[in-house]
PDB file of C-alpha atoms in Angstrom:
ATOM      1  CA  MET R  18       6.091  -8.092 -22.627  1.00  0.00           C
ATOM      2  CA  SER R  19       4.698  -4.586 -22.993  1.00  0.00           C
ATOM      3  CA  ARG R  20       5.828  -2.268 -25.078  1.00  0.00           C
ATOM      4  CA  PHE R  21       5.619   0.575 -22.384  1.00  0.00           C
ATOM      5  CA  PRO R  22       8.650   1.452 -20.212  1.00  0.00           C
ATOM      6  CA  SER R  23       8.129   0.495 -16.499  1.00  0.00           C
ATOM      7  CA  CYS R  24       6.697   3.110 -14.668  1.00  0.00           C
ATOM      8  CA  SER R  25       6.514   5.266 -11.394  1.00  0.00           C
ATOM      9  CA  LEU R  26       3.524   7.412 -10.564  1.00  0.00           C
ATOM     10  CA  VAL R  27       4.637  10.433  -8.046  1.00  0.00           C
ATOM     11  CA  ILE R  28       1.666  12.044  -6.259  1.00  0.00           C
ATOM     12  CA  SER R  29       1.988  15.338  -4.482  1.00  0.00           C
ATOM     13  CA  THR R  30       0.093  15.939  -1.622  1.00  0.00           C
ATOM     14  CA  TYR R  31      -0.399  18.149   1.233  1.00  0.00           C
ATOM     15  CA  ASN R  32      -3.162  17.843   4.142  1.00  0.00           C
ATOM     16  CA  TRP R  33      -6.195  17.031   1.594  1.00  0.00           C
ATOM     17  CA  PRO R  34      -7.161  13.342   1.879  1.00  0.00           C
ATOM     18  CA  GLU R  35     -10.478  13.749   0.673  1.00  0.00           C
ATOM     19  CA  ALA R  36      -9.064  14.766  -2.762  1.00  0.00           C
ATOM     20  CA  LEU R  37      -6.380  12.502  -2.769  1.00  0.00           C
ATOM     21  CA  GLU R  38      -8.608   9.229  -2.154  1.00  0.00           C
ATOM     22  CA  VAL R  39     -10.751  10.522  -5.618  1.00  0.00           C
ATOM     23  CA  CYS R  40      -7.397  10.746  -7.374  1.00  0.00           C
ATOM     24  CA  LEU R  41      -6.642   7.370  -5.957  1.00  0.00           C
ATOM     25  CA  LEU R  42      -9.818   6.169  -7.178  1.00  0.00           C
ATOM     26  CA  SER R  43      -8.952   7.729 -10.689  1.00  0.00           C
ATOM     27  CA  ILE R  44      -6.030   5.376 -10.859  1.00  0.00           C
ATOM     28  CA  LEU R  45      -7.644   2.366 -10.033  1.00  0.00           C
ATOM     29  CA  HIS R  46      -9.553   2.973 -13.354  1.00  0.00           C
ATOM     30  CA  GLN R  47      -6.396   3.433 -15.903  1.00  0.00           C
ATOM     31  CA  THR R  48      -6.492   1.476 -18.981  1.00  0.00           C
ATOM     32  CA  VAL R  49      -2.750   0.748 -18.053  1.00  0.00           C
ATOM     33  CA  LEU R  50      -1.341   1.077 -14.835  1.00  0.00           C
ATOM     34  CA  PRO R  51       1.931   2.215 -13.168  1.00  0.00           C
ATOM     35  CA  GLN R  52       4.702  -0.689 -11.473  1.00  0.00           C
ATOM     36  CA  GLU R  53       4.255   1.559  -8.227  1.00  0.00           C
ATOM     37  CA  VAL R  54       2.975   4.744  -6.985  1.00  0.00           C
ATOM     38  CA  VAL R  55       5.002   7.051  -4.856  1.00  0.00           C
ATOM     39  CA  ILE R  56       3.084   9.652  -2.685  1.00  0.00           C
ATOM     40  CA  ALA R  57       5.188  12.814  -2.144  1.00  0.00           C
ATOM     41  CA  ASP R  58       3.776  14.101   0.926  1.00  0.00           C
ATOM     42  CA  ASP R  59       4.700  17.621   1.994  1.00  0.00           C
ATOM     43  CA  GLY R  60       3.703  17.494   5.624  1.00  0.00           C
ATOM     44  CA  SER R  61       0.261  16.023   6.019  1.00  0.00           C
ATOM     45  CA  ARG R  62      -1.135  15.237   8.955  1.00  0.00           C
ATOM     46  CA  GLU R  63      -2.142  11.838  10.920  1.00  0.00           C
ATOM     47  CA  ASP R  64      -5.807  11.461   8.430  1.00  0.00           C
ATOM     48  CA  THR R  65      -3.432  11.421   5.324  1.00  0.00           C
ATOM     49  CA  PHE R  66      -1.291   8.637   7.018  1.00  0.00           C
ATOM     50  CA  LYS R  67      -4.620   6.531   7.552  1.00  0.00           C
ATOM     51  CA  LEU R  68      -6.320   6.924   4.025  1.00  0.00           C
ATOM     52  CA  ILE R  69      -2.850   5.931   1.902  1.00  0.00           C
ATOM     53  CA  GLU R  70      -2.762   2.726   4.499  1.00  0.00           C
ATOM     54  CA  SER R  71      -6.201   1.770   4.060  1.00  0.00           C
ATOM     55  CA  TYR R  72      -5.539   2.187  -0.115  1.00  0.00           C
ATOM     56  CA  LYS R  73      -2.420  -0.215   0.239  1.00  0.00           C
ATOM     57  CA  SER R  74      -4.519  -3.445   0.330  1.00  0.00           C
ATOM     58  CA  LYS R  75      -7.169  -2.218  -2.572  1.00  0.00           C
ATOM     59  CA  PHE R  76      -3.994  -1.688  -5.205  1.00  0.00           C
ATOM     60  CA  PRO R  77      -3.168  -3.963  -6.994  1.00  0.00           C
ATOM     61  CA  VAL R  78       0.437  -2.063  -7.074  1.00  0.00           C
ATOM     62  CA  PRO R  79       2.876  -1.004  -4.554  1.00  0.00           C
ATOM     63  CA  ILE R  80       1.979   2.268  -2.641  1.00  0.00           C
ATOM     64  CA  HIS R  81       5.018   4.005  -0.917  1.00  0.00           C
ATOM     65  CA  HIS R  82       4.432   7.116   1.530  1.00  0.00           C
ATOM     66  CA  VAL R  83       7.471   9.707   1.459  1.00  0.00           C
ATOM     67  CA  TRP R  84       6.738  12.125   4.116  1.00  0.00           C
ATOM     68  CA  HIS R  85       8.598  14.751   5.494  1.00  0.00           C
ATOM     69  CA  PRO R  86       7.639  17.512   8.484  1.00  0.00           C
ATOM     70  CA  ASP R  87       5.339  20.756   7.464  1.00  0.00           C
ATOM     71  CA  ASN R  88       7.378  23.767   7.067  1.00  0.00           C
ATOM     72  CA  GLY R  89       5.778  25.432   4.490  1.00  0.00           C
ATOM     73  CA  PHE R  90       5.464  25.037   0.932  1.00  0.00           C
ATOM     74  CA  GLN R  91       8.258  22.504  -0.181  1.00  0.00           C
ATOM     75  CA  VAL R  92       6.513  20.293  -2.832  1.00  0.00           C
ATOM     76  CA  GLY R  93       9.982  20.329  -5.187  1.00  0.00           C
ATOM     77  CA  LYS R  94      11.689  18.930  -1.826  1.00  0.00           C
ATOM     78  CA  ALA R  95       8.776  16.193  -1.513  1.00  0.00           C
ATOM     79  CA  ARG R  96       9.075  15.200  -5.094  1.00  0.00           C
ATOM     80  CA  ASN R  97      12.440  14.961  -5.062  1.00  0.00           C
ATOM     81  CA  ARG R  98      12.307  12.713  -1.793  1.00  0.00           C
ATOM     82  CA  ALA R  99       9.975  10.813  -4.229  1.00  0.00           C
ATOM     83  CA  PHE R 100      11.580  10.631  -7.132  1.00  0.00           C
ATOM     84  CA  ALA R 101      14.605   9.076  -5.037  1.00  0.00           C
ATOM     85  CA  LYS R 102      12.593   6.182  -3.642  1.00  0.00           C
ATOM     86  CA  SER R 103      10.985   5.233  -7.313  1.00  0.00           C
ATOM     87  CA  LYS R 104      12.334   1.994  -8.671  1.00  0.00           C
ATOM     88  CA  TYR R 105      11.444   2.607 -12.410  1.00  0.00           C
ATOM     89  CA  ASP R 106      12.559   3.787 -15.532  1.00  0.00           C
ATOM     90  CA  TYR R 107       9.602   6.415 -16.113  1.00  0.00           C
ATOM     91  CA  ILE R 108       8.012   8.723 -13.538  1.00  0.00           C
ATOM     92  CA  VAL R 109       4.655  10.035 -14.360  1.00  0.00           C
ATOM     93  CA  GLN R 110       4.352  13.017 -11.867  1.00  0.00           C
ATOM     94  CA  ILE R 111       0.826  14.249 -10.652  1.00  0.00           C
ATOM     95  CA  ASP R 112      -0.792  16.363  -7.931  1.00  0.00           C
ATOM     96  CA  GLY R 113      -3.243  14.758  -5.609  1.00  0.00           C
ATOM     97  CA  ASP R 114      -5.745  17.079  -6.121  1.00  0.00           C
ATOM     98  CA  VAL R 115      -6.442  15.769  -9.583  1.00  0.00           C
ATOM     99  CA  ILE R 116      -9.060  13.156 -11.462  1.00  0.00           C
ATOM    100  CA  LEU R 117      -7.429  11.158 -14.310  1.00  0.00           C
ATOM    101  CA  HIS R 118      -9.359  10.551 -17.408  1.00  0.00           C
ATOM    102  CA  PRO R 119      -8.998   6.329 -17.612  1.00  0.00           C
ATOM    103  CA  LYS R 120      -6.202   6.874 -20.619  1.00  0.00           C
ATOM    104  CA  PHE R 121      -4.124   9.266 -18.630  1.00  0.00           C
ATOM    105  CA  ILE R 122      -1.302   6.799 -17.687  1.00  0.00           C
ATOM    106  CA  TYR R 123      -1.375   5.222 -21.151  1.00  0.00           C
ATOM    107  CA  ASP R 124      -1.310   8.508 -23.330  1.00  0.00           C
ATOM    108  CA  HIS R 125       2.268   9.569 -20.889  1.00  0.00           C
ATOM    109  CA  LEU R 126       3.429   5.888 -21.760  1.00  0.00           C
ATOM    110  CA  ASN R 127       2.566   5.847 -25.044  1.00  0.00           C
ATOM    111  CA  PHE R 128       4.387   8.875 -25.777  1.00  0.00           C
ATOM    112  CA  ALA R 129       7.797   8.626 -23.629  1.00  0.00           C
ATOM    113  CA  ALA R 130      10.548   7.839 -25.610  1.00  0.00           C
ATOM    114  CA  SER R 131      14.029   8.959 -25.517  1.00  0.00           C
ATOM    115  CA  GLY R 132      15.350  12.619 -25.474  1.00  0.00           C
ATOM    116  CA  TYR R 133      11.784  13.791 -24.391  1.00  0.00           C
ATOM    117  CA  PHE R 134       9.798  14.394 -21.560  1.00  0.00           C
ATOM    118  CA  LEU R 135       6.173  15.330 -21.475  1.00  0.00           C
ATOM    119  CA  SER R 136       3.575  17.758 -19.618  1.00  0.00           C
ATOM    120  CA  GLY R 137      -0.186  18.361 -20.168  1.00  0.00           C
ATOM    121  CA  SER R 138      -3.335  20.495 -19.798  1.00  0.00           C
ATOM    122  CA  ARG R 139      -6.313  20.194 -16.741  1.00  0.00           C
ATOM    123  CA  MET R 140      -9.946  20.906 -17.054  1.00  0.00           C
ATOM    124  CA  LEU R 141     -11.139  23.132 -13.906  1.00  0.00           C
ATOM    125  CA  MET R 142     -14.273  22.845 -11.862  1.00  0.00           C
ATOM    126  CA  THR R 143     -15.958  25.112  -9.856  1.00  0.00           C
ATOM    127  CA  PRO R 144     -15.815  24.768  -5.707  1.00  0.00           C
ATOM    128  CA  GLU R 145     -19.878  23.752  -5.892  1.00  0.00           C
ATOM    129  CA  LEU R 146     -19.312  21.182  -8.464  1.00  0.00           C
ATOM    130  CA  SER R 147     -15.749  20.000  -6.520  1.00  0.00           C
ATOM    131  CA  LYS R 148     -17.507  19.749  -3.396  1.00  0.00           C
ATOM    132  CA  LYS R 149     -20.169  17.463  -4.823  1.00  0.00           C
ATOM    133  CA  ILE R 150     -17.227  15.291  -6.482  1.00  0.00           C
ATOM    134  CA  LEU R 151     -15.436  14.618  -3.325  1.00  0.00           C
ATOM    135  CA  LYS R 152     -18.784  14.003  -1.341  1.00  0.00           C
ATOM    136  CA  GLU R 153     -19.749  11.713  -4.387  1.00  0.00           C
ATOM    137  CA  LYS R 154     -15.874   9.992  -4.298  1.00  0.00           C
ATOM    138  CA  ARG R 155     -16.554  10.307  -8.552  1.00  0.00           C
ATOM    139  CA  THR R 156     -13.984   9.917 -10.767  1.00  0.00           C
ATOM    140  CA  LEU R 157     -16.210  10.255 -13.861  1.00  0.00           C
ATOM    141  CA  ILE R 158     -17.178  13.964 -14.831  1.00  0.00           C
ATOM    142  CA  SER R 159     -19.418  15.020 -17.804  1.00  0.00           C
ATOM    143  CA  LEU R 160     -18.157  17.989 -19.857  1.00  0.00           C
ATOM    144  CA  PHE R 161     -21.704  18.858 -19.838  1.00  0.00           C
ATOM    145  CA  GLU R 162     -22.182  18.954 -16.357  1.00  0.00           C
ATOM    146  CA  LYS R 163     -22.442  22.707 -14.399  1.00  0.00           C
ATOM    147  CA  GLY R 164     -19.735  24.042 -13.183  1.00  0.00           C
ATOM    148  CA  VAL R 165     -17.023  22.245 -15.557  1.00  0.00           C
ATOM    149  CA  ASN R 166     -14.234  25.194 -16.983  1.00  0.00           C
ATOM    150  CA  ASN R 167     -11.760  24.802 -19.547  1.00  0.00           C
ATOM    151  CA  LYS R 168     -13.749  22.628 -21.328  1.00  0.00           C
ATOM    152  CA  LEU R 169     -11.327  22.027 -24.207  1.00  0.00           C
ATOM    153  CA  ASN R 170      -8.799  20.695 -21.858  1.00  0.00           C
ATOM    154  CA  GLY R 171     -11.135  18.120 -20.785  1.00  0.00           C
ATOM    155  CA  ILE R 172     -11.516  16.847 -24.422  1.00  0.00           C
ATOM    156  CA  ARG R 173      -9.521  13.566 -25.592  1.00  0.00           C
ATOM    157  CA  PHE R 174      -8.829  14.116 -29.266  1.00  0.00           C
ATOM    158  CA  PRO R 175      -5.606  12.479 -30.538  1.00  0.00           C
ATOM    159  CA  ILE R 176      -6.043  13.747 -34.328  1.00  0.00           C
ATOM    160  CA  MET R 177      -6.247  17.425 -32.954  1.00  0.00           C
ATOM    161  CA  SER R 178      -3.605  16.582 -30.277  1.00  0.00           C
ATOM    162  CA  HIS R 179      -0.964  16.356 -33.401  1.00  0.00           C
ATOM    163  CA  ILE R 180      -1.770  19.819 -34.504  1.00  0.00           C
ATOM    164  CA  LEU R 181      -2.193  21.842 -31.125  1.00  0.00           C
ATOM    165  CA  SER R 182       0.872  20.179 -29.566  1.00  0.00           C
ATOM    166  CA  PRO R 183       3.681  21.822 -31.371  1.00  0.00           C
ATOM    167  CA  LEU R 184       2.627  25.290 -30.444  1.00  0.00           C
ATOM    168  CA  TYR R 185       3.741  24.926 -27.190  1.00  0.00           C
ATOM    169  CA  ARG R 186       7.334  24.861 -27.983  1.00  0.00           C
ATOM    170  CA  VAL R 187       7.682  28.165 -29.380  1.00  0.00           C
ATOM    171  CA  GLY R 188       7.159  31.934 -28.393  1.00  0.00           C
ATOM    172  CA  GLU R 189       5.987  32.176 -24.763  1.00  0.00           C
ATOM    173  CA  LYS R 190       4.890  28.775 -24.163  1.00  0.00           C
ATOM    174  CA  LYS R 191       8.053  27.333 -24.717  1.00  0.00           C
ATOM    175  CA  TYR R 192       8.878  26.899 -21.366  1.00  0.00           C
ATOM    176  CA  TYR R 193       5.194  26.322 -20.265  1.00  0.00           C
ATOM    177  CA  VAL R 194       4.609  23.147 -18.049  1.00  0.00           C
ATOM    178  CA  LYS R 195       1.991  21.894 -15.641  1.00  0.00           C
ATOM    179  CA  GLY R 196       4.073  20.214 -12.630  1.00  0.00           C
ATOM    180  CA  CYS R 197       0.371  18.512 -11.880  1.00  0.00           C
ATOM    181  CA  ASN R 198       0.846  16.660 -15.110  1.00  0.00           C
ATOM    182  CA  MET R 199       4.242  16.027 -16.388  1.00  0.00           C
ATOM    183  CA  SER R 200       6.759  13.155 -16.921  1.00  0.00           C
ATOM    184  CA  PHE R 201      10.094  12.331 -17.631  1.00  0.00           C
ATOM    185  CA  TRP R 202      12.746   9.248 -17.505  1.00  0.00           C
ATOM    186  CA  ARG R 203      14.326   8.886 -14.367  1.00  0.00           C
ATOM    187  CA  GLN R 204      17.975   9.196 -15.340  1.00  0.00           C
ATOM    188  CA  ASP R 205      16.905  12.823 -16.624  1.00  0.00           C
ATOM    189  CA  LEU R 206      15.864  14.123 -13.620  1.00  0.00           C
ATOM    190  CA  ILE R 207      18.955  12.210 -12.045  1.00  0.00           C
ATOM    191  CA  ASP R 208      20.850  14.203 -14.821  1.00  0.00           C
ATOM    192  CA  VAL R 209      19.706  17.450 -13.771  1.00  0.00           C
ATOM    193  CA  ASN R 210      19.487  16.944  -9.821  1.00  0.00           C
ATOM    194  CA  GLY R 211      15.580  17.169 -10.122  1.00  0.00           C
ATOM    195  CA  TYR R 212      13.759  20.035  -8.539  1.00  0.00           C
ATOM    196  CA  ASP R 213      15.823  23.105  -7.309  1.00  0.00           C
ATOM    197  CA  GLU R 214      14.787  23.274  -3.537  1.00  0.00           C
ATOM    198  CA  ASN R 215      16.058  27.067  -3.050  1.00  0.00           C
ATOM    199  CA  PHE R 216      12.775  27.736  -4.667  1.00  0.00           C
ATOM    200  CA  ILE R 217      10.470  29.155  -1.838  1.00  0.00           C
ATOM    201  CA  GLY R 218       6.935  28.810  -1.684  1.00  0.00           C
ATOM    202  CA  TRP R 219       4.813  28.527  -4.872  1.00  0.00           C
ATOM    203  CA  GLY R 220       5.734  29.052  -8.308  1.00  0.00           C
ATOM    204  CA  ARG R 221       7.566  28.436 -11.184  1.00  0.00           C
ATOM    205  CA  GLU R 222       9.503  25.322  -9.811  1.00  0.00           C
ATOM    206  CA  ASP R 223       8.385  22.898 -12.361  1.00  0.00           C
ATOM    207  CA  SER R 224       9.456  25.409 -15.230  1.00  0.00           C
ATOM    208  CA  ASP R 225      12.715  25.732 -13.722  1.00  0.00           C
ATOM    209  CA  LEU R 226      12.940  21.967 -14.047  1.00  0.00           C
ATOM    210  CA  ALA R 227      12.037  21.945 -17.700  1.00  0.00           C
ATOM    211  CA  ILE R 228      14.494  24.580 -18.735  1.00  0.00           C
ATOM    212  CA  ARG R 229      17.029  23.061 -17.259  1.00  0.00           C
ATOM    213  CA  LEU R 230      16.191  19.559 -18.666  1.00  0.00           C
ATOM    214  CA  MET R 231      16.111  21.367 -22.244  1.00  0.00           C
ATOM    215  CA  ASN R 232      19.601  22.917 -21.335  1.00  0.00           C
ATOM    216  CA  ASN R 233      20.717  19.127 -21.081  1.00  0.00           C
ATOM    217  CA  GLY R 234      19.225  18.485 -24.709  1.00  0.00           C
ATOM    218  CA  LYS R 235      15.753  17.192 -23.653  1.00  0.00           C
ATOM    219  CA  THR R 236      12.707  18.369 -25.935  1.00  0.00           C
ATOM    220  CA  LYS R 237       9.608  18.818 -24.384  1.00  0.00           C
ATOM    221  CA  ARG R 238       6.123  17.746 -26.084  1.00  0.00           C
ATOM    222  CA  PHE R 239       3.155  19.000 -25.079  1.00  0.00           C
ATOM    223  CA  LEU R 240       0.209  16.528 -24.407  1.00  0.00           C
ATOM    224  CA  LYS R 241      -2.447  18.874 -25.790  1.00  0.00           C
ATOM    225  CA  GLN R 242      -6.015  16.529 -25.544  1.00  0.00           C
ATOM    226  CA  ARG R 243      -4.510  13.820 -24.102  1.00  0.00           C
ATOM    227  CA  ALA R 244      -3.501  12.767 -20.600  1.00  0.00           C
ATOM    228  CA  VAL R 245      -6.506  14.397 -19.501  1.00  0.00           C
ATOM    229  CA  MET R 246      -7.397  15.245 -15.947  1.00  0.00           C
ATOM    230  CA  CYS R 247      -9.759  17.272 -14.155  1.00  0.00           C
ATOM    231  CA  HIS R 248      -8.491  19.827 -11.065  1.00  0.00           C
ATOM    232  CA  ILE R 249     -10.834  19.562  -7.849  1.00  0.00           C
ATOM    233  CA  TRP R 250     -10.797  23.507  -6.708  1.00  0.00           C
ATOM    234  CA  HIS R 251      -8.982  24.950  -4.154  1.00  0.00           C
ATOM    235  CA  LYS R 252      -8.036  28.302  -2.565  1.00  0.00           C
ATOM    236  CA  VAL R 253      -5.090  29.774  -4.522  1.00  0.00           C
ATOM    237  CA  ALA R 254      -1.663  29.506  -2.728  1.00  0.00           C
ATOM    238  CA  SER R 255       0.107  32.270  -1.661  1.00  0.00           C
ATOM    239  CA  ARG R 256       2.273  33.884  -4.354  1.00  0.00           C
ATOM    240  CA  ASP R 257       4.471  36.397  -2.139  1.00  0.00           C
ATOM    241  CA  TYR R 258       7.509  34.735  -3.382  1.00  0.00           C
ATOM    242  CA  GLU R 259       6.253  34.522  -7.223  1.00  0.00           C
ATOM    243  CA  LYS R 260       8.664  37.239  -8.497  1.00  0.00           C
ATOM    244  CA  ILE R 261      12.081  35.814  -6.824  1.00  0.00           C
ATOM    245  CA  ASN R 262      10.939  32.846  -8.341  1.00  0.00           C
ATOM    246  CA  ILE R 263      10.710  34.026 -11.590  1.00  0.00           C
ATOM    247  CA  THR R 264      14.236  35.850 -11.329  1.00  0.00           C
ATOM    248  CA  ARG R 265      15.421  32.726 -10.212  1.00  0.00           C
ATOM    249  CA  MET R 266      14.033  30.814 -13.339  1.00  0.00           C
ATOM    250  CA  ASN R 267      15.091  33.480 -15.624  1.00  0.00           C
ATOM    251  CA  GLU R 268      18.794  33.053 -14.192  1.00  0.00           C
ATOM    252  CA  ALA R 269      18.158  29.121 -15.558  1.00  0.00           C
ATOM    253  CA  ILE R 270      17.620  30.483 -18.894  1.00  0.00           C
ATOM    254  CA  GLN R 271      20.183  33.213 -19.278  1.00  0.00           C
ATOM    255  CA  ASN R 272      22.746  30.922 -17.744  1.00  0.00           C
ATOM    256  CA  LYS R 273      22.070  27.862 -19.277  1.00  0.00           C
ATOM    257  CA  LEU R 274      22.079  25.937 -16.203  1.00  0.00           C
ATOM    258  CA  ILE R 275      21.609  22.204 -16.477  1.00  0.00           C
ATOM    259  CA  TRP R 276      22.732  21.211 -12.855  1.00  0.00           C
ATOM    260  CA  VAL R 277      21.413  22.666  -9.245  1.00  0.00           C
ATOM    261  CA  ASP R 278      23.058  21.995  -6.093  1.00  0.00           C
ATOM    262  CA  ASN R 279      20.562  21.736  -3.540  1.00  0.00           C
ATOM    263  CA  GLY R 280      18.470  19.020  -5.439  1.00  0.00           C
ATOM    264  CA  MET R 281      17.575  15.425  -5.309  1.00  0.00           C
ATOM    265  CA  ASP R 282      21.242  13.532  -5.030  1.00  0.00           C
ATOM    266  CA  LYS R 283      21.406  13.791  -1.445  1.00  0.00           C
ATOM    267  CA  TYR R 284      18.134  11.672  -1.223  1.00  0.00           C
ATOM    268  CA  LEU R 285      19.727   9.119  -3.498  1.00  0.00           C
ATOM    269  CA  ASN R 286      22.561   9.190  -1.631  1.00  0.00           C
ATOM    270  CA  GLU R 287      21.004   8.457   1.580  1.00  0.00           C
ATOM    271  CA  LEU R 288      19.203   5.330   0.044  1.00  0.00           C
ATOM    272  CA  GLU R 289      23.065   4.081  -1.211  1.00  0.00           C
ATOM    273  CA  LEU R 290      24.135   4.539   2.546  1.00  0.00           C
ATOM    274  CA  HIS R 291      20.799   2.428   4.010  1.00  0.00           C
ATOM    275  CA  LYS R 292      21.857  -0.359   1.921  1.00  0.00           C
ATOM    276  CA  ILE R 293      25.369  -0.377   3.033  1.00  0.00           C
TER     277      ILE R 293
END
């Protein structure tokens, strides 16, 4: 019997099947696999559908595709739908434009503990290296390759993790998380109603979720030098709504918010109705 909790891996994606394929290939190389993969699709086209269908037969665990129509940046909504669809006790959340270290899932599940949620870092690549990696469909990246940035984040060094991780629980890092590298107990997400879908466009929706989890008595543990991943370069999303989203996030801090009305519960209710 495994000492790890049962796990759903949630992957958010939008119209980039080339990156999603490399991400899926890196999952196949994990030393510990999730029990299922749930793809949270924010409105991709048919080419993404076809890619996902082609990989369902290649995976040793089920792949579920949760899609909604493209209506601008709604990653929180896509993730909430995927959370509701997921079946297992623990949820690891990544983006579909990352390449995972072989022990990525292992690290998240190894540190999964009651009362905690986790977040980690990412290593970055230049556009040139990213293009090469996508063309080669390569999942192993050397820190010494030209085009690798943020190299410290690419080093899996468990001893240093114990030293550096506590620094991300205080000061300006208190609410710092990376939505592309997080994990939670599914019930903890239900208790705060998942992502706030009132966030418009890119920015701060992940921190808002972390704040509400902390307001509900959960502790953030940052996996520095563990849960290593590499982010494939892409153009930066529009920051037009960032100031509005920062204001909304600060309201969650000031008002000690736990629950949001526009969250994942409506999808849970839909699933219950389908069972009747």
